């Protein structure tokens, strides 16, 4: 045995470095895989992080959870393949390249060339690979970086094609024109769950605008309220609720007549009593200018009108940009989505920029599906048709549009509202809602199946499954899976010039067979120019690929199949072991990866993609705010690891509310507390064992060799039996809690699990002797070991009751320290 130092002089970080070096020399991780090969498979899906940044505490937390579970399963004899993955496509990469190359619009990419753009994207993907491997390895996690998978690899991409091809064959794919969240910063549509990733409380203009009713005897005007003035140039209809009662009122100061919902009369601007000037209601759509309804000093009630009688009325357009629609547009329609809990009970409809607007205008015949004009381009600027504001970004044009409305005498009131508004999770710019053509998966068609598949899964904590995820599935809508971008897996859809013939490629072999072209890469610049002869004959020309690429969430949702190149390879491995056993990620993935996994597996196989799931919460800065590099409100992970060790950090993270999907305010002192309260007491118990074992040799007695456990059971000392029983209870508790995936009661540390694969003798330090930690069960066990067993057996351990009794006591201390490692 090596000499041991005082606890205050012992360095856990340095000892971890020694263990890492030993693991590397022995190729320990791969040796474990070799030894368990052929055993029962435990399938673990590792969600791919974006490769455009460095790992943070959230990654270390998720990595620790994954490492705890997969180590436990490996130590139970199961074969656990662990391959690191990289999410290589999509907005994160393109956004970085756009900044690097100074690209601000789509045309600049086309001028540069898609090939050059994509190869630049490919080059940045591996920028941080070395840093990731260094940090992940230093945290003690065992995972294979050499056999990693990348979503940009041709095998992965081919499996993604296969997934889409299967959905196409099942009639679960269609092309549509839909109003979707749209990022002008990244110049692409976002899925609904992406749009929900970054909501911010921000101020926006809130205006009331009048729309004079054609032929009204009182020259009345309907009044609509909006927080998006930039949509007013595209107004084509007004929508009311046929079941509401509306009121026609006259402004006593100037004779103007307005029509609004009776319950919203308090929203109309009133005279300020002191100055005699009109003023708008205070901020917020629910602010009442006069509590309880109409201000009779300012307005006279002329009539009450049922909402149904307003339907069909024509009104004077606000702008003349869409006069070609005047035969069908600029009239009042009705729908129940209009409520009287905000605004005026009259909604201005711009069908290209609102999901409900688009739906009701189509239904009422205001527009046709093929005739919609989208007056805003991909960069968020008004097109030539909106001549007065052409080239202006919509958000920047708000003020001028309001002034134009005022100049027309149509501005009833102007104010502002502070509300929650979605921002692009990548560019940080406010989203708009914009009609875009896209390819959709019919999620609504399989919604009931999704809910049934969710019931077959086990989540920790279960309330995330039963509440948050269930509710999200219950309201699931068709999923737009295409993006009008460049760096991604191309949609495998080839269409004829007349649109009558569509061929979906579900393999490279099929594309090569139909086109006669050898394919070595599936990215856009390699397949966009490949054409297919029409099956109807040469007179029908050739089929060309659509320009879109897949949403990167579709790729990550395809991971269970694509990372092993199923069905082109590994058929038996997949089909015998699907659904997978385990996944783990953060709470935000309930609307991200967990969702896309569930949608695709349900659509493909009628099964969930996974059986067991651990969902962690967010790691925040000590002040409760989001960790920010610019604010420097948290210590760097490597700084903490270098000071206290990776295992202290791992245990601190996993023994916290964050493993129950709650938030954790990261505190450096908390990591120190783990060292002080858990590691040092255990180390001191081990040090006491080593010192007394070496003392036997110093005193000329027989060198210490632990007595076998069968012989120790014959010990007459009641404390020996007691500590053995306590250890067995600890081990039993670990089995019970790990089988239930409750890591907040059971924690495996990375470095502490090694001795079960190596030395028959105890490691010369704490790091090698501790394989599992149960908190608070573990803390109590340590207290029992150090303050009861060691304290009450000091004379025996020091040899004062005879050499034989000393060896029995030392052997007992040895085995209880090592027993858990051998069992697991």
PDB file of N, CA, C and O in Angstrom, residues 386-437:
ATOM      1  N   UNK A 386     -45.849  46.961 -51.839  1.00  0.00           N
ATOM      2  CA  UNK A 386     -46.171  47.905 -50.763  1.00  0.00           C
ATOM      3  C   UNK A 386     -45.314  49.142 -50.990  1.00  0.00           C
ATOM      4  O   UNK A 386     -44.332  49.415 -50.284  1.00  0.00           O
ATOM      5  N   UNK A 387     -45.660  49.873 -52.014  1.00  0.00           N
ATOM      6  CA  UNK A 387     -44.796  50.940 -52.550  1.00  0.00           C
ATOM      7  C   UNK A 387     -44.424  51.992 -51.511  1.00  0.00           C
ATOM      8  O   UNK A 387     -43.296  52.497 -51.493  1.00  0.00           O
ATOM      9  N   UNK A 388     -45.339  52.334 -50.630  1.00  0.00           N
ATOM     10  CA  UNK A 388     -45.079  53.396 -49.663  1.00  0.00           C
ATOM     11  C   UNK A 388     -44.008  53.008 -48.640  1.00  0.00           C
ATOM     12  O   UNK A 388     -43.326  53.880 -48.098  1.00  0.00           O
ATOM     13  N   UNK A 389     -43.846  51.704 -48.424  1.00  0.00           N
ATOM     14  CA  UNK A 389     -42.893  51.250 -47.405  1.00  0.00           C
ATOM     15  C   UNK A 389     -41.917  50.198 -47.952  1.00  0.00           C
ATOM     16  O   UNK A 389     -41.278  49.481 -47.174  1.00  0.00           O
ATOM     17  N   UNK A 390     -41.799  50.092 -49.256  1.00  0.00           N
ATOM     18  CA  UNK A 390     -40.986  49.045 -49.877  1.00  0.00           C
ATOM     19  C   UNK A 390     -39.538  49.106 -49.374  1.00  0.00           C
ATOM     20  O   UNK A 390     -38.972  50.184 -49.160  1.00  0.00           O
ATOM     21  N   UNK A 391     -38.982  47.923 -49.131  1.00  0.00           N
ATOM     22  CA  UNK A 391     -37.592  47.829 -48.688  1.00  0.00           C
ATOM     23  C   UNK A 391     -37.392  48.042 -47.207  1.00  0.00           C
ATOM     24  O   UNK A 391     -36.296  47.839 -46.680  1.00  0.00           O
ATOM     25  N   UNK A 392     -38.445  48.461 -46.500  1.00  0.00           N
ATOM     26  CA  UNK A 392     -38.317  48.715 -45.074  1.00  0.00           C
ATOM     27  C   UNK A 392     -38.535  47.423 -44.292  1.00  0.00           C
ATOM     28  O   UNK A 392     -39.415  46.620 -44.610  1.00  0.00           O
ATOM     29  N   UNK A 393     -37.753  47.220 -43.225  1.00  0.00           N
ATOM     30  CA  UNK A 393     -38.009  46.078 -42.351  1.00  0.00           C
ATOM     31  C   UNK A 393     -39.310  46.335 -41.598  1.00  0.00           C
ATOM     32  O   UNK A 393     -39.584  47.455 -41.155  1.00  0.00           O
ATOM     33  N   UNK A 394     -40.120  45.308 -41.458  1.00  0.00           N
ATOM     34  CA  UNK A 394     -41.470  45.498 -40.944  1.00  0.00           C
ATOM     35  C   UNK A 394     -41.492  46.144 -39.562  1.00  0.00           C
ATOM     36  O   UNK A 394     -42.310  47.044 -39.301  1.00  0.00           O
ATOM     37  N   UNK A 395     -40.606  45.681 -38.678  1.00  0.00           N
ATOM     38  CA  UNK A 395     -40.620  46.231 -37.319  1.00  0.00           C
ATOM     39  C   UNK A 395     -40.177  47.687 -37.296  1.00  0.00           C
ATOM     40  O   UNK A 395     -40.653  48.484 -36.490  1.00  0.00           O
ATOM     41  N   UNK A 396     -39.267  48.024 -38.191  1.00  0.00           N
ATOM     42  CA  UNK A 396     -38.776  49.404 -38.244  1.00  0.00           C
ATOM     43  C   UNK A 396     -39.804  50.333 -38.885  1.00  0.00           C
ATOM     44  O   UNK A 396     -39.728  51.555 -38.723  1.00  0.00           O
ATOM     45  N   UNK A 397     -40.744  49.750 -39.637  1.00  0.00           N
ATOM     46  CA  UNK A 397     -41.740  50.567 -40.346  1.00  0.00           C
ATOM     47  C   UNK A 397     -42.966  50.878 -39.500  1.00  0.00           C
ATOM     48  O   UNK A 397     -43.826  51.672 -39.916  1.00  0.00           O
ATOM     49  N   UNK A 398     -43.074  50.260 -38.323  1.00  0.00           N
ATOM     50  CA  UNK A 398     -44.267  50.455 -37.484  1.00  0.00           C
ATOM     51  C   UNK A 398     -44.622  51.930 -37.301  1.00  0.00           C
ATOM     52  O   UNK A 398     -45.780  52.342 -37.477  1.00  0.00           O
ATOM     53  N   UNK A 399     -43.617  52.713 -36.921  1.00  0.00           N
ATOM     54  CA  UNK A 399     -43.876  54.126 -36.609  1.00  0.00           C
ATOM     55  C   UNK A 399     -44.408  54.875 -37.821  1.00  0.00           C
ATOM     56  O   UNK A 399     -45.376  55.655 -37.714  1.00  0.00           O
ATOM     57  N   UNK A 400     -43.802  54.660 -38.992  1.00  0.00           N
ATOM     58  CA  UNK A 400     -44.242  55.368 -40.200  1.00  0.00           C
ATOM     59  C   UNK A 400     -45.618  54.903 -40.640  1.00  0.00           C
ATOM     60  O   UNK A 400     -46.411  55.690 -41.182  1.00  0.00           O
ATOM     61  N   UNK A 401     -45.926  53.634 -40.431  1.00  0.00           N
ATOM     62  CA  UNK A 401     -47.256  53.129 -40.795  1.00  0.00           C
ATOM     63  C   UNK A 401     -48.315  53.771 -39.898  1.00  0.00           C
ATOM     64  O   UNK A 401     -49.386  54.177 -40.371  1.00  0.00           O
ATOM     65  N   UNK A 402     -48.011  53.878 -38.615  1.00  0.00           N
ATOM     66  CA  UNK A 402     -48.950  54.537 -37.691  1.00  0.00           C
ATOM     67  C   UNK A 402     -49.188  55.987 -38.120  1.00  0.00           C
ATOM     68  O   UNK A 402     -50.324  56.476 -38.118  1.00  0.00           O
ATOM     69  N   UNK A 403     -48.116  56.663 -38.498  1.00  0.00           N
ATOM     70  CA  UNK A 403     -48.259  58.053 -38.959  1.00  0.00           C
ATOM     71  C   UNK A 403     -49.095  58.133 -40.239  1.00  0.00           C
ATOM     72  O   UNK A 403     -49.896  59.067 -40.419  1.00  0.00           O
ATOM     73  N   UNK A 404     -48.907  57.143 -41.124  1.00  0.00           N
ATOM     74  CA  UNK A 404     -49.694  57.134 -42.364  1.00  0.00           C
ATOM     75  C   UNK A 404     -51.172  56.925 -42.058  1.00  0.00           C
ATOM     76  O   UNK A 404     -52.048  57.557 -42.681  1.00  0.00           O
ATOM     77  N   UNK A 405     -51.459  56.052 -41.100  1.00  0.00           N
ATOM     78  CA  UNK A 405     -52.851  55.823 -40.690  1.00  0.00           C
ATOM     79  C   UNK A 405     -53.427  57.109 -40.092  1.00  0.00           C
ATOM     80  O   UNK A 405     -54.589  57.474 -40.363  1.00  0.00           O
ATOM     81  N   UNK A 406     -52.620  57.800 -39.308  1.00  0.00           N
ATOM     82  CA  UNK A 406     -53.067  59.061 -38.701  1.00  0.00           C
ATOM     83  C   UNK A 406     -53.366  60.105 -39.775  1.00  0.00           C
ATOM     84  O   UNK A 406     -54.374  60.832 -39.710  1.00  0.00           O
ATOM     85  N   UNK A 407     -52.478  60.178 -40.782  1.00  0.00           N
ATOM     86  CA  UNK A 407     -52.666  61.155 -41.862  1.00  0.00           C
ATOM     87  C   UNK A 407     -53.946  60.891 -42.638  1.00  0.00           C
ATOM     88  O   UNK A 407     -54.545  61.818 -43.202  1.00  0.00           O
ATOM     89  N   UNK A 408     -54.386  59.632 -42.666  1.00  0.00           N
ATOM     90  CA  UNK A 408     -55.621  59.281 -43.364  1.00  0.00           C
ATOM     91  C   UNK A 408     -56.850  59.536 -42.494  1.00  0.00           C
ATOM     92  O   UNK A 408     -57.988  59.303 -42.924  1.00  0.00           O
ATOM     93  N   UNK A 409     -56.628  59.984 -41.236  1.00  0.00           N
ATOM     94  CA  UNK A 409     -57.723  60.233 -40.325  1.00  0.00           C
ATOM     95  C   UNK A 409     -58.347  58.969 -39.776  1.00  0.00           C
ATOM     96  O   UNK A 409     -59.507  58.976 -39.341  1.00  0.00           O
ATOM     97  N   UNK A 410     -57.583  57.889 -39.773  1.00  0.00           N
ATOM     98  CA  UNK A 410     -58.129  56.596 -39.370  1.00  0.00           C
ATOM     99  C   UNK A 410     -57.566  56.094 -38.035  1.00  0.00           C
ATOM    100  O   UNK A 410     -57.919  54.999 -37.588  1.00  0.00           O
ATOM    101  N   UNK A 411     -56.700  56.872 -37.411  1.00  0.00           N
ATOM    102  CA  UNK A 411     -56.106  56.457 -36.147  1.00  0.00           C
ATOM    103  C   UNK A 411     -57.011  56.892 -34.985  1.00  0.00           C
ATOM    104  O   UNK A 411     -57.206  58.073 -34.741  1.00  0.00           O
ATOM    105  N   UNK A 412     -57.595  55.921 -34.292  1.00  0.00           N
ATOM    106  CA  UNK A 412     -58.496  56.215 -33.181  1.00  0.00           C
ATOM    107  C   UNK A 412     -57.709  56.455 -31.898  1.00  0.00           C
ATOM    108  O   UNK A 412     -58.002  57.370 -31.129  1.00  0.00           O
ATOM    109  N   UNK A 413     -56.692  55.640 -31.662  1.00  0.00           N
ATOM    110  CA  UNK A 413     -55.840  55.837 -30.484  1.00  0.00           C
ATOM    111  C   UNK A 413     -54.491  55.180 -30.714  1.00  0.00           C
ATOM    112  O   UNK A 413     -54.353  54.261 -31.535  1.00  0.00           O
ATOM    113  N   UNK A 414     -53.519  55.647 -29.974  1.00  0.00           N
ATOM    114  CA  UNK A 414     -52.157  55.102 -30.072  1.00  0.00           C
ATOM    115  C   UNK A 414     -51.606  54.958 -28.663  1.00  0.00           C
ATOM    116  O   UNK A 414     -51.697  55.868 -27.844  1.00  0.00           O
ATOM    117  N   UNK A 415     -51.028  53.810 -28.366  1.00  0.00           N
ATOM    118  CA  UNK A 415     -50.425  53.571 -27.062  1.00  0.00           C
ATOM    119  C   UNK A 415     -49.386  52.475 -27.171  1.00  0.00           C
ATOM    120  O   UNK A 415     -48.813  52.244 -28.244  1.00  0.00           O
ATOM    121  N   UNK A 416     -49.128  51.811 -26.077  1.00  0.00           N
ATOM    122  CA  UNK A 416     -48.177  50.699 -26.102  1.00  0.00           C
ATOM    123  C   UNK A 416     -48.664  49.631 -25.128  1.00  0.00           C
ATOM    124  O   UNK A 416     -49.483  49.885 -24.252  1.00  0.00           O
ATOM    125  N   UNK A 417     -48.144  48.445 -25.308  1.00  0.00           N
ATOM    126  CA  UNK A 417     -48.490  47.322 -24.451  1.00  0.00           C
ATOM    127  C   UNK A 417     -47.227  46.538 -24.133  1.00  0.00           C
ATOM    128  O   UNK A 417     -46.351  46.372 -24.992  1.00  0.00           O
ATOM    129  N   UNK A 418     -47.108  46.090 -22.908  1.00  0.00           N
ATOM    130  CA  UNK A 418     -45.998  45.222 -22.526  1.00  0.00           C
ATOM    131  C   UNK A 418     -46.538  43.803 -22.444  1.00  0.00           C
ATOM    132  O   UNK A 418     -47.438  43.520 -21.655  1.00  0.00           O
ATOM    133  N   UNK A 419     -46.006  42.920 -23.262  1.00  0.00           N
ATOM    134  CA  UNK A 419     -46.534  41.558 -23.309  1.00  0.00           C
ATOM    135  C   UNK A 419     -45.408  40.570 -23.605  1.00  0.00           C
ATOM    136  O   UNK A 419     -44.283  40.937 -23.932  1.00  0.00           O
ATOM    137  N   UNK A 420     -45.739  39.290 -23.488  1.00  0.00           N
ATOM    138  CA  UNK A 420     -44.779  38.228 -23.765  1.00  0.00           C
ATOM    139  C   UNK A 420     -44.768  37.954 -25.258  1.00  0.00           C
ATOM    140  O   UNK A 420     -45.829  37.705 -25.857  1.00  0.00           O
ATOM    141  N   UNK A 421     -43.588  37.995 -25.863  1.00  0.00           N
ATOM    142  CA  UNK A 421     -43.485  37.885 -27.319  1.00  0.00           C
ATOM    143  C   UNK A 421     -42.362  36.925 -27.685  1.00  0.00           C
ATOM    144  O   UNK A 421     -41.297  36.927 -27.061  1.00  0.00           O
ATOM    145  N   UNK A 422     -42.569  36.075 -28.718  1.00  0.00           N
ATOM    146  CA  UNK A 422     -41.535  35.095 -29.090  1.00  0.00           C
ATOM    147  C   UNK A 422     -40.378  35.728 -29.853  1.00  0.00           C
ATOM    148  O   UNK A 422     -40.582  36.560 -30.738  1.00  0.00           O
ATOM    149  N   UNK A 423     -39.171  35.283 -29.498  1.00  0.00           N
ATOM    150  CA  UNK A 423     -37.946  35.704 -30.189  1.00  0.00           C
ATOM    151  C   UNK A 423     -37.270  34.479 -30.788  1.00  0.00           C
ATOM    152  O   UNK A 423     -37.459  33.356 -30.320  1.00  0.00           O
ATOM    153  N   UNK A 424     -36.482  34.702 -31.808  1.00  0.00           N
ATOM    154  CA  UNK A 424     -35.717  33.617 -32.421  1.00  0.00           C
ATOM    155  C   UNK A 424     -34.692  33.101 -31.423  1.00  0.00           C
ATOM    156  O   UNK A 424     -33.894  33.880 -30.890  1.00  0.00           O
ATOM    157  N   UNK A 425     -34.716  31.816 -31.171  1.00  0.00           N
ATOM    158  CA  UNK A 425     -33.829  31.219 -30.177  1.00  0.00           C
ATOM    159  C   UNK A 425     -32.373  31.281 -30.604  1.00  0.00           C
ATOM    160  O   UNK A 425     -31.479  31.142 -29.781  1.00  0.00           O
ATOM    161  N   UNK A 426     -32.124  31.535 -31.901  1.00  0.00           N
ATOM    162  CA  UNK A 426     -30.738  31.561 -32.362  1.00  0.00           C
ATOM    163  C   UNK A 426     -30.223  32.978 -32.591  1.00  0.00           C
ATOM    164  O   UNK A 426     -29.144  33.339 -32.144  1.00  0.00           O
ATOM    165  N   UNK A 427     -30.996  33.805 -33.312  1.00  0.00           N
ATOM    166  CA  UNK A 427     -30.501  35.143 -33.662  1.00  0.00           C
ATOM    167  C   UNK A 427     -30.884  36.190 -32.635  1.00  0.00           C
ATOM    168  O   UNK A 427     -30.336  37.289 -32.635  1.00  0.00           O
ATOM    169  N   UNK A 428     -31.853  35.878 -31.762  1.00  0.00           N
ATOM    170  CA  UNK A 428     -32.275  36.841 -30.756  1.00  0.00           C
ATOM    171  C   UNK A 428     -33.137  37.956 -31.313  1.00  0.00           C
ATOM    172  O   UNK A 428     -33.335  38.975 -30.652  1.00  0.00           O
ATOM    173  N   UNK A 429     -33.673  37.796 -32.525  1.00  0.00           N
ATOM    174  CA  UNK A 429     -34.525  38.820 -33.140  1.00  0.00           C
ATOM    175  C   UNK A 429     -35.991  38.448 -32.942  1.00  0.00           C
ATOM    176  O   UNK A 429     -36.347  37.271 -32.845  1.00  0.00           O
ATOM    177  N   UNK A 430     -36.898  39.450 -32.868  1.00  0.00           N
ATOM    178  CA  UNK A 430     -38.325  39.138 -32.692  1.00  0.00           C
ATOM    179  C   UNK A 430     -38.858  38.371 -33.893  1.00  0.00           C
ATOM    180  O   UNK A 430     -38.516  38.673 -35.042  1.00  0.00           O
ATOM    181  N   UNK A 431     -39.674  37.365 -33.629  1.00  0.00           N
ATOM    182  CA  UNK A 431     -40.275  36.591 -34.708  1.00  0.00           C
ATOM    183  C   UNK A 431     -41.469  37.352 -35.276  1.00  0.00           C
ATOM    184  O   UNK A 431     -42.071  38.183 -34.604  1.00  0.00           O
ATOM    185  N   UNK A 432     -41.784  37.051 -36.514  1.00  0.00           N
ATOM    186  CA  UNK A 432     -43.045  37.492 -37.083  1.00  0.00           C
ATOM    187  C   UNK A 432     -43.786  36.231 -37.513  1.00  0.00           C
ATOM    188  O   UNK A 432     -43.207  35.147 -37.556  1.00  0.00           O
ATOM    189  N   UNK A 433     -45.060  36.364 -37.784  1.00  0.00           N
ATOM    190  CA  UNK A 433     -45.811  35.237 -38.339  1.00  0.00           C
ATOM    191  C   UNK A 433     -46.026  35.531 -39.812  1.00  0.00           C
ATOM    192  O   UNK A 433     -46.500  36.602 -40.187  1.00  0.00           O
ATOM    193  N   UNK A 434     -45.658  34.567 -40.642  1.00  0.00           N
ATOM    194  CA  UNK A 434     -45.599  34.805 -42.090  1.00  0.00           C
ATOM    195  C   UNK A 434     -45.991  33.535 -42.826  1.00  0.00           C
ATOM    196  O   UNK A 434     -45.574  32.435 -42.454  1.00  0.00           O
ATOM    197  N   UNK A 435     -46.783  33.685 -43.870  1.00  0.00           N
ATOM    198  CA  UNK A 435     -47.178  32.532 -44.668  1.00  0.00           C
ATOM    199  C   UNK A 435     -45.999  32.072 -45.520  1.00  0.00           C
ATOM    200  O   UNK A 435     -45.381  32.859 -46.238  1.00  0.00           O
ATOM    201  N   UNK A 436     -45.672  30.796 -45.402  1.00  0.00           N
ATOM    202  CA  UNK A 436     -44.569  30.219 -46.171  1.00  0.00           C
ATOM    203  C   UNK A 436     -44.992  28.857 -46.695  1.00  0.00           C
ATOM    204  O   UNK A 436     -45.746  28.127 -46.058  1.00  0.00           O
ATOM    205  N   UNK A 437     -44.485  28.484 -47.881  1.00  0.00           N
ATOM    206  CA  UNK A 437     -44.727  27.124 -48.364  1.00  0.00           C
ATOM    207  C   UNK A 437     -43.822  26.169 -47.598  1.00  0.00           C
ATOM    208  O   UNK A 437     -42.663  26.490 -47.313  1.00  0.00           O
TER     209      UNK A 437
END
